[in-house]
Coordinates of C-alpha atoms in Angstrom, one line a residue:
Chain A
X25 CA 0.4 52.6 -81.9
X26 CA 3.0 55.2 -80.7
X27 CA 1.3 58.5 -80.3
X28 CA 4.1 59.8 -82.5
X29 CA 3.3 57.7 -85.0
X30 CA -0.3 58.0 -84.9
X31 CA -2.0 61.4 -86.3
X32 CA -3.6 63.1 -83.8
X33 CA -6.1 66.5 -83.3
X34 CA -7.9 69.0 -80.5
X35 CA -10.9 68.8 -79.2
X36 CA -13.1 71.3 -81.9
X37 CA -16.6 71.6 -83.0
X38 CA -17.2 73.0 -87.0
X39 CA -17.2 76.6 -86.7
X40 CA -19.2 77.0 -83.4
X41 CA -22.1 74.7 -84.6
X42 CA -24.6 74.5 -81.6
X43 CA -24.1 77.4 -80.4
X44 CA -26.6 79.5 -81.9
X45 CA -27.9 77.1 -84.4
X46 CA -27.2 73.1 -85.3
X47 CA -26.6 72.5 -88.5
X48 CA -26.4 68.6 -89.3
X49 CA -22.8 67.7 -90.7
X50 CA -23.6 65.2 -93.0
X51 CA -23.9 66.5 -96.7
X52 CA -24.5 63.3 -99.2
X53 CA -25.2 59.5 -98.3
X54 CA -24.6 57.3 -101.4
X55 CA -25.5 54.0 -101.2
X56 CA -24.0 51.4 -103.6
X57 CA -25.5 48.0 -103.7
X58 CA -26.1 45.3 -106.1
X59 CA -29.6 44.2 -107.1
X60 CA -28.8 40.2 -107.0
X61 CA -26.0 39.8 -104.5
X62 CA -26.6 37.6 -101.7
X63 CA -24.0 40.3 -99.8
X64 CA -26.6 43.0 -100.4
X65 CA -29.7 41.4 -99.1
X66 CA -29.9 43.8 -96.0
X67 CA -29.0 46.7 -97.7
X68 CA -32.2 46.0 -100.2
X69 CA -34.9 45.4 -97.3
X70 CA -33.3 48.8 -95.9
X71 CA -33.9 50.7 -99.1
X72 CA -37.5 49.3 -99.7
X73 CA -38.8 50.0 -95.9
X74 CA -36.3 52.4 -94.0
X75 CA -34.3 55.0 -96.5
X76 CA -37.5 56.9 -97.1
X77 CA -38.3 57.8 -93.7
X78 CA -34.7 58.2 -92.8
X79 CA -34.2 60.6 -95.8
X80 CA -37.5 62.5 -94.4
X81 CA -35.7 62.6 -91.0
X82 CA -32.5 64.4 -92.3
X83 CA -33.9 66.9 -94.7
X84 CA -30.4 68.1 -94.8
X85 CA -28.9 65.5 -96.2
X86 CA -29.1 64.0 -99.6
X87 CA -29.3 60.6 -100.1
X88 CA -28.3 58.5 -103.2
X89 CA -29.2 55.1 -103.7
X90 CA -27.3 53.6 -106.9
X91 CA -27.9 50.1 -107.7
X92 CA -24.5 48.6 -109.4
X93 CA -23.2 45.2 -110.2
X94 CA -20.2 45.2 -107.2
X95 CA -19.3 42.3 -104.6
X96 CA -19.3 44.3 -101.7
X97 CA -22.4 46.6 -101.1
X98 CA -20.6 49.8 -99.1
X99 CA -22.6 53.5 -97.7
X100 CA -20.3 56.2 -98.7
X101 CA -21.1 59.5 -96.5
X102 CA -20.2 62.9 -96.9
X103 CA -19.3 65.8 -95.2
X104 CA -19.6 69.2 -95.0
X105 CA -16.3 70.1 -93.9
X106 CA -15.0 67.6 -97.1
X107 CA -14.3 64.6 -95.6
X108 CA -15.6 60.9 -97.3
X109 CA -16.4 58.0 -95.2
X110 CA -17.0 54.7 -96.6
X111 CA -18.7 51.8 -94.9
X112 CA -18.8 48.5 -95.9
X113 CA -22.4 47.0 -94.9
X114 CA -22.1 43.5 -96.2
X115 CA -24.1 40.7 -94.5
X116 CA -26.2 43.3 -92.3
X117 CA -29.4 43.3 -91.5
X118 CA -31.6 46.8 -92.7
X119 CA -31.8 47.4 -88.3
X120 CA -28.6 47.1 -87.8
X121 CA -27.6 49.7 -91.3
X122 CA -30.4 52.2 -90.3
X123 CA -28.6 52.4 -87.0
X124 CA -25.4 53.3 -88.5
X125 CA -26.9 55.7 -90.7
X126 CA -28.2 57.4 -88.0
X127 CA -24.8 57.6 -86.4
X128 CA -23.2 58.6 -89.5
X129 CA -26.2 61.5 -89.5
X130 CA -25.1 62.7 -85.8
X131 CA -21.1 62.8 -86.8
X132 CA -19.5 65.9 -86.9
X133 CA -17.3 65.2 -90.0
X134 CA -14.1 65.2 -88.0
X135 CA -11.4 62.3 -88.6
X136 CA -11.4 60.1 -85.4
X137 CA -8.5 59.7 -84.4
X138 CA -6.7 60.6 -81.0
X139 CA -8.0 63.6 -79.2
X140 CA -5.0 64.9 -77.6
X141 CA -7.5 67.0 -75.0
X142 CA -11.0 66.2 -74.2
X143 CA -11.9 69.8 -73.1
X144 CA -11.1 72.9 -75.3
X145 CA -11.6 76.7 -74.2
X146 CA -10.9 79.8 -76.2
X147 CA -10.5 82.1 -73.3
X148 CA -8.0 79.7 -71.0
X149 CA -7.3 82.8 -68.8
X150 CA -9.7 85.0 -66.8
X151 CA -7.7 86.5 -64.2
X152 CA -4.8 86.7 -66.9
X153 CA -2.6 84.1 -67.0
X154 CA 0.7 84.1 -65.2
X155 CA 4.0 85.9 -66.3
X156 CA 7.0 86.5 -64.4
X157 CA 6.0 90.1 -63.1
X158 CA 2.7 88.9 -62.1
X159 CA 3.2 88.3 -58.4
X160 CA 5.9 91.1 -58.2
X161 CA 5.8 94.6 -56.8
X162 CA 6.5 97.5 -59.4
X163 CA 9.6 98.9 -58.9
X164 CA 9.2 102.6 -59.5
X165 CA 5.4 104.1 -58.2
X166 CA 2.9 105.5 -60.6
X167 CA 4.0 108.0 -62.9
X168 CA 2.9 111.4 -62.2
X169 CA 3.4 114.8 -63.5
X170 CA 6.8 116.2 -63.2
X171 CA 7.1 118.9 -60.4
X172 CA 7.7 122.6 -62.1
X173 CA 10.2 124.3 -60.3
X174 CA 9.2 128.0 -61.2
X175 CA 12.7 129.6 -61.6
Chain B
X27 CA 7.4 12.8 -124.8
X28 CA 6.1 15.4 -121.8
X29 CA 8.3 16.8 -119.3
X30 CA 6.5 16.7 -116.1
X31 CA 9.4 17.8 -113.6
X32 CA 9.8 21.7 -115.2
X33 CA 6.5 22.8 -113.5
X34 CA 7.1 20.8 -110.5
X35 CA 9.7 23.5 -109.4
X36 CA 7.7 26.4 -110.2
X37 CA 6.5 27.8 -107.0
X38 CA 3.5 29.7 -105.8
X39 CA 4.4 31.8 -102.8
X40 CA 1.8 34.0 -100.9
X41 CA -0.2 36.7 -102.3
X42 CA -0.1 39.4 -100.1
X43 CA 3.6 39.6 -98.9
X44 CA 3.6 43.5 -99.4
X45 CA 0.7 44.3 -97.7
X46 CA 1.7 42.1 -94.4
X47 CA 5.1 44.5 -94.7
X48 CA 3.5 47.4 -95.0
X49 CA 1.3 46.9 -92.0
X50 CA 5.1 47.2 -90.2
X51 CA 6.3 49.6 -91.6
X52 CA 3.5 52.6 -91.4
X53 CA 4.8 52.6 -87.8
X54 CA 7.8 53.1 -88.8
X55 CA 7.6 55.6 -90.9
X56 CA 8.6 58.6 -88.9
X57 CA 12.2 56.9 -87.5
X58 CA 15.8 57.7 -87.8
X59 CA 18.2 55.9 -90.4
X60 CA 17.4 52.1 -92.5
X61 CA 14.9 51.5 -89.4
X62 CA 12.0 53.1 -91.5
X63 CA 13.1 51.3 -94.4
X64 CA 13.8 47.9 -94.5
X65 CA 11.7 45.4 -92.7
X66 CA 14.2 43.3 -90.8
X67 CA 15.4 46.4 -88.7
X68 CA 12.2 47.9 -88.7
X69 CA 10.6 44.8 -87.2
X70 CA 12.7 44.8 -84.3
X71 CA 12.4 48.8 -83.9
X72 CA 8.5 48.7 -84.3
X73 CA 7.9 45.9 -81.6
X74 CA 10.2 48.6 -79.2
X75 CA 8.0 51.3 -79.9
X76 CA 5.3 49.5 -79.2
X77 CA 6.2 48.7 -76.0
X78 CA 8.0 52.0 -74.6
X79 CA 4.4 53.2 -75.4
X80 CA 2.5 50.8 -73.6
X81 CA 5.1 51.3 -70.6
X82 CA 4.9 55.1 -70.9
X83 CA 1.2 55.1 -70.3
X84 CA 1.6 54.1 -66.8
X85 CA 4.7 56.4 -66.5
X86 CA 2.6 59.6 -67.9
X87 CA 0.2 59.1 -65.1
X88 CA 3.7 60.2 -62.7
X89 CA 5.3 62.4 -64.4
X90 CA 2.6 64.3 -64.8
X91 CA 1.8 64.7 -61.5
X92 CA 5.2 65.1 -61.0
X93 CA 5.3 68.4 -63.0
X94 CA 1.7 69.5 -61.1
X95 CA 3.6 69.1 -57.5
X96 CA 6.7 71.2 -58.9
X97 CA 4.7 74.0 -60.7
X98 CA 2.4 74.0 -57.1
X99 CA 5.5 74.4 -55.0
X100 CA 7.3 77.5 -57.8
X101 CA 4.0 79.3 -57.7
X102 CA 3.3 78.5 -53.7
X103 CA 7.2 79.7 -52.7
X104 CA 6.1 83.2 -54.5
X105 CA 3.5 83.8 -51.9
X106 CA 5.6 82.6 -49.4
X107 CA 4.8 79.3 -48.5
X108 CA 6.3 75.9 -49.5
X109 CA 4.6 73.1 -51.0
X110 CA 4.0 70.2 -48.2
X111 CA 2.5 73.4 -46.1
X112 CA 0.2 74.6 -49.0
X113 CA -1.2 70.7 -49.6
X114 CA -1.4 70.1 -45.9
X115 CA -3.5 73.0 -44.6
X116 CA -5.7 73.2 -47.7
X117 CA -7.0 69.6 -47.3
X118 CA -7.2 70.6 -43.2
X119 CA -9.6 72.9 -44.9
X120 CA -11.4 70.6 -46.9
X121 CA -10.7 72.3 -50.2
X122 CA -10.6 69.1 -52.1
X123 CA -8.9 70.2 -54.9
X124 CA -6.3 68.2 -56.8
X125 CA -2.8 68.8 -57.8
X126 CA -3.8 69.2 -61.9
X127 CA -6.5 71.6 -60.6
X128 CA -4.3 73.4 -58.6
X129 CA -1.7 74.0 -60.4
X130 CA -3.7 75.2 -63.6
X131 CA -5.3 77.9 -61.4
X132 CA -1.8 78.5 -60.6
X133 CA -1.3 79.4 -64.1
X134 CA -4.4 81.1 -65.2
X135 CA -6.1 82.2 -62.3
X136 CA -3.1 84.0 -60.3
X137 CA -5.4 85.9 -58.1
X138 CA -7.4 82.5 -57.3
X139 CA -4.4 80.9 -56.3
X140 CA -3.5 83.8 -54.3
X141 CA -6.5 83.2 -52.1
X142 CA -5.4 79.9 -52.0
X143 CA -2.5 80.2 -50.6
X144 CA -3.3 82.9 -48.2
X145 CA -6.2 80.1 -46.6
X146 CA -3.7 77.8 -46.3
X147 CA -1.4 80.0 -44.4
X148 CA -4.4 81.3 -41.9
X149 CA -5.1 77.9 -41.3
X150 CA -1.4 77.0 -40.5
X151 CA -1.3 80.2 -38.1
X152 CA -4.5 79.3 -36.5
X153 CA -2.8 75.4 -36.0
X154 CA 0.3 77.3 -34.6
X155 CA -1.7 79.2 -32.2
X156 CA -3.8 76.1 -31.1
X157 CA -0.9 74.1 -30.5
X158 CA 1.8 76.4 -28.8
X159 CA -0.5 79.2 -27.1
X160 CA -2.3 78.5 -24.0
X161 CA -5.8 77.9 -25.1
X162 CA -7.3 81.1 -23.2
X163 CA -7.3 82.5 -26.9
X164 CA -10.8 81.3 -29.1
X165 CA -10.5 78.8 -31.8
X166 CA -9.9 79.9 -35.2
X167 CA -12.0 80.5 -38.1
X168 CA -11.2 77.8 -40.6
X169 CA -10.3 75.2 -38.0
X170 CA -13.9 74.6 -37.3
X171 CA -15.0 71.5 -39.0
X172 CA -18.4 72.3 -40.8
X173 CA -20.9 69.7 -41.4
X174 CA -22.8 69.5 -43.9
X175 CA -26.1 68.2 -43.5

C-alpha cells in the first residue's frame, strides 16, 4: 500500500456541519435479507425487535427493509453527499448489526481512506504568513506629498 | 467400445486466476513501462514498492524533522541568530516547544517567531553576562528558574 498508489483526501467536515446545526449524514438504509436463509437469521430477529426503534432514533433517515430471495443478506447505506456503502451482515447476531447501524448513522458520508492531515484550518495565517519582504526594511520611507517649490 | 483416456487429459485449472492477478496489479497501476502491465514484472516491482514504503515510514519521521531544523535555522539567521543558539536558549527558557511547532510559527506567525527569537537572544546575553562579567551586576530576568507549584 504505497501512498501513491493508494487514493487519499484532507481532513473536511460536509459543508460546515456542526457548526451551527448537525445535520445527520445518512440519507437511506436499505436492508436486503432473505425470509428463509439460515445467513439471515440475525438480520430477521433485528428487523422484528430493533429496526423500529432505531428508525425512531434517526428520524432523518429512511429506512428500507426489503425481503428478497439472495444468499448473502447485506445493509446498503446512503449518503447525503452521494456516496453508497454496502455491508455484508451474514452470520450476525441483531446486537452486533444494530451496532453497526448506529455507526453507519454517526458517519459523515466521506470515503475512508488515508487522511493525508488530521487537522484542517481555513485561516492557516493570523499574523500573515511569511514572504520574502516580511522581515525586511522598506527601502524608500513613506510616500509623502511632493514639496512645491513656488517659482 | 468407450474411450475413457480423452477426458482423462482434460484439465480443470483454478477458478479465480484473474482475480488473484488483479489483486497485483491494482498497485501497479500508476508505474512506468510493461511493469503495470504484465504480471511477471509487476510482481517483482509491486513487492519493491511495498517495501520502499514500509522503509520510508521510518525515514519520513527524519526527514521531516530534517526540513523543521533547516526552515528554523533560514527564518532564525533573519533575526540574527543561528540555529543551535535559538534551540539552546529557548529550552534554557523552558519554552518547550518542538521543531514542527516552531517552524510552522515560523511560517505563519512571523511576528510570534520574532518574539521567539528575541527571548532567546536575551537569554543568551543574560548567560554572557553571568559568565564573563564579575557578578556585582544582578541576575537576569529569564535566567530565573520559576517553579511552578
Amino acid at each position: 500500500m504505497s501512498s501513491r498508489g493508494t487514493p487519499s483526501r484532507f481532513l473536511a467536515s460536509v459543508l460546515r456541519n456542526g457548526l451551527g446545526r448537525y445535520v445527520p449524514q445518512l440519507k437511506r438504509i436499505s436492508i436486503v435479507f432473505s425470509k428463509n436463509a439460515q445467513s439471515s437469521l440475525g438480520v430477521r430477529d433485528f428487523i422484528e425487535e430493533g429496526v423500529v426503534d432505531y428508525a425512531k432514533k434517526n428520524p432523518g433517515t429512511v429506512v428500507y427493509v426489503s425481503p428478497q430471495t439472495c444468499r448473502i443478506p447485506k445493509v446498503v447505506a446512503e449518503y447525503l453527499n452521494g456516496n453508497v456503502r454496502e455491508e455484508f451482515v451474514t452470520s450476525k447476531t441483531a446486537p452486533q448489526i444494530s451496532e453497526l447501524l448506529t455507526k453507519l448513522a454517526n458517519q459523515s458520508g466521506q470515503e475512508i481512506m488515508r487522511l493525508r492531515k488530521p487537522f484542517h484550518t481555513d485561516n492557516p495565517s493570523i499574523q500573515g504568513q511569511w514572504h520574502p519582504f516580511t522581515n525586511r526594511p522598506p527601502a524608500i520611507g513613506p510616500i509623502r506629498p511632493q514639496k512645491q517649490d513656488s517659482v | 467400445m468407450v474411450f475413457l483416456t480423452l477426458p482423462c487429459w482434460i484439465r480443470s485449472r483454478g477458478p479465480d486466476r484473474y482475480w488473484k492477478v488483479q489483486e497485483v496489479l491494482k498497485h501497479a497501476r500508476h508505474f512506468r513501462g510493461r511493469k503495470n502491465r504484465c504480471y511477471t514484472l509487476a510482481v517483482k516491482a509491486v513487492r519493491r514498492a511495498f517495501v520502499y514504503a514500509t522503509q520510508a515510514r521510518r525515514l519520513k519521521k527524519r526527514s521531516m524533522r530534517t526540513l523543521w531544523i533547516s526552515r528554523i535555522a533560514a527564518a532564525s539567521r533573519e533575526h540574527g541568530m543561528k540555529y543551535p543558539a535559538l534551540m539552546h536558549n529557548l529550552t534554557k527558557t523552558s519554552v518547550q516547544l518542538n521543531r514542527h511547532v516552531i517552524s510552522d510559527l515560523a511560517i505563519t506567525e512571523p511576528r510570534s517567531f520574532l518574539s521567539l527569537a528575541k527571548l532567546a537572544q536575551a537569554r543568551r546575553q543574560e548567560g554572557f553576562n553571568a559568565a564573563l562579567g564579575d557578578g556585582k551586576e544582578p541576575p537576569g530576568v529569564f535566567s530565573r528558574i520559576v517553579l511552578l507549584q
